[in-house]
PDB file of C-alpha atoms in Angstrom:
ATOM      1  CA  MET X   1       7.460 -22.871   3.083  1.00  0.00           C
ATOM      2  CA  LEU X   2       5.294 -20.707   5.111  1.00  0.00           C
ATOM      3  CA  GLU X   3       2.290 -22.693   4.351  1.00  0.00           C
ATOM      4  CA  ARG X   4       4.119 -25.606   5.586  1.00  0.00           C
ATOM      5  CA  TYR X   5       6.227 -24.668   8.378  1.00  0.00           C
ATOM      6  CA  GLY X   6       5.058 -20.877   9.016  1.00  0.00           C
ATOM      7  CA  THR X   7       2.812 -19.708  12.063  1.00  0.00           C
ATOM      8  CA  MET X   8       1.924 -16.126  10.284  1.00  0.00           C
ATOM      9  CA  THR X   9      -0.309 -15.649   7.159  1.00  0.00           C
ATOM     10  CA  ILE X  10       0.968 -14.557   4.185  1.00  0.00           C
ATOM     11  CA  ASP X  11      -1.189 -11.081   4.947  1.00  0.00           C
ATOM     12  CA  GLN X  12       0.879 -10.940   8.119  1.00  0.00           C
ATOM     13  CA  VAL X  13       4.558 -11.287   6.809  1.00  0.00           C
ATOM     14  CA  LEU X  14       4.042  -9.134   4.079  1.00  0.00           C
ATOM     15  CA  ALA X  15       2.158  -6.154   5.720  1.00  0.00           C
ATOM     16  CA  PRO X  16       5.150  -4.513   7.132  1.00  0.00           C
ATOM     17  CA  ALA X  17       7.164  -4.867   3.414  1.00  0.00           C
ATOM     18  CA  ILE X  18       3.961  -3.235   1.829  1.00  0.00           C
ATOM     19  CA  ASP X  19       4.029  -0.546   4.348  1.00  0.00           C
ATOM     20  CA  TYR X  20       7.091   0.423   4.269  1.00  0.00           C
ATOM     21  CA  ALA X  21       7.278   0.627   0.323  1.00  0.00           C
ATOM     22  CA  GLU X  22       3.831   2.414   0.319  1.00  0.00           C
ATOM     23  CA  ASN X  23       4.878   5.092   3.341  1.00  0.00           C
ATOM     24  CA  GLY X  24       8.721   5.012   3.870  1.00  0.00           C
ATOM     25  CA  ILE X  25      10.137   3.796   6.576  1.00  0.00           C
ATOM     26  CA  PRO X  26      11.291   5.315  10.381  1.00  0.00           C
ATOM     27  CA  HIS X  27      14.369   7.804  10.382  1.00  0.00           C
ATOM     28  CA  TYR X  28      16.645   6.735  13.016  1.00  0.00           C
ATOM     29  CA  GLU X  29      19.322   9.247  14.282  1.00  0.00           C
ATOM     30  CA  TYR X  30      21.907   6.354  12.805  1.00  0.00           C
ATOM     31  CA  MET X  31      20.327   6.353   9.236  1.00  0.00           C
ATOM     32  CA  LEU X  32      20.163  10.320   8.853  1.00  0.00           C
ATOM     33  CA  ASN X  33      23.738  10.427   9.811  1.00  0.00           C
ATOM     34  CA  ARG X  34      24.865   7.710   7.131  1.00  0.00           C
ATOM     35  CA  LEU X  35      22.816  10.001   4.782  1.00  0.00           C
ATOM     36  CA  GLY X  36      24.500  13.070   5.448  1.00  0.00           C
ATOM     37  CA  ASN X  37      28.109  11.170   4.407  1.00  0.00           C
ATOM     38  CA  GLU X  38      29.465  12.371   1.141  1.00  0.00           C
ATOM     39  CA  ASN X  39      30.389   8.454   0.538  1.00  0.00           C
ATOM     40  CA  THR X  40      26.962   6.949   1.716  1.00  0.00           C
ATOM     41  CA  GLY X  41      25.461   8.182  -1.855  1.00  0.00           C
ATOM     42  CA  LYS X  42      27.931   6.045  -3.827  1.00  0.00           C
ATOM     43  CA  GLN X  43      26.441   2.787  -2.599  1.00  0.00           C
ATOM     44  CA  PHE X  44      23.347   3.152  -4.319  1.00  0.00           C
ATOM     45  CA  ASP X  45      24.282   4.315  -7.627  1.00  0.00           C
ATOM     46  CA  ASN X  46      23.893   1.001  -8.950  1.00  0.00           C
ATOM     47  CA  TYR X  47      20.008   0.918  -8.551  1.00  0.00           C
ATOM     48  CA  PRO X  48      17.857   3.263 -10.870  1.00  0.00           C
ATOM     49  CA  PRO X  49      15.861   5.787  -9.418  1.00  0.00           C
ATOM     50  CA  GLY X  50      12.251   4.912  -8.599  1.00  0.00           C
ATOM     51  CA  GLY X  51      13.363   1.314  -7.540  1.00  0.00           C
ATOM     52  CA  TRP X  52      11.017   1.589  -4.925  1.00  0.00           C
ATOM     53  CA  ASN X  53       7.921   1.721  -6.877  1.00  0.00           C
ATOM     54  CA  VAL X  54       9.277  -1.689  -8.675  1.00  0.00           C
ATOM     55  CA  PHE X  55       9.768  -3.233  -5.169  1.00  0.00           C
ATOM     56  CA  MET X  56       6.201  -2.364  -3.945  1.00  0.00           C
ATOM     57  CA  THR X  57       4.728  -3.520  -6.932  1.00  0.00           C
ATOM     58  CA  THR X  58       6.290  -6.934  -6.936  1.00  0.00           C
ATOM     59  CA  VAL X  59       5.257  -7.379  -3.311  1.00  0.00           C
ATOM     60  CA  ARG X  60       1.612  -6.369  -4.239  1.00  0.00           C
ATOM     61  CA  PHE X  61       1.865  -8.997  -6.715  1.00  0.00           C
ATOM     62  CA  LEU X  62       3.210 -11.543  -4.618  1.00  0.00           C
ATOM     63  CA  HIS X  63       0.510 -10.585  -2.293  1.00  0.00           C
ATOM     64  CA  GLN X  64      -2.053 -11.174  -4.421  1.00  0.00           C
ATOM     65  CA  ALA X  65      -0.831 -14.115  -6.248  1.00  0.00           C
ATOM     66  CA  ILE X  66      -0.221 -16.749  -3.170  1.00  0.00           C
ATOM     67  CA  PRO X  67      -3.450 -17.855  -1.669  1.00  0.00           C
TER      68      PRO X  67
END
């Protein structure tokens, strides 16, 4: 779909996701307030620790696999 309809290269599309996976995301006041709420953590109980590594590996694989 990107090749047929897109105006960006696969490098341009995946670059932000790779950067966030490797370096984290900016911390905004709203997000910091949410993370400080005792109920916020419960929504992440279904995900294994280190899930970001799986995400980063997947994005890098896709980046290399798609010409």
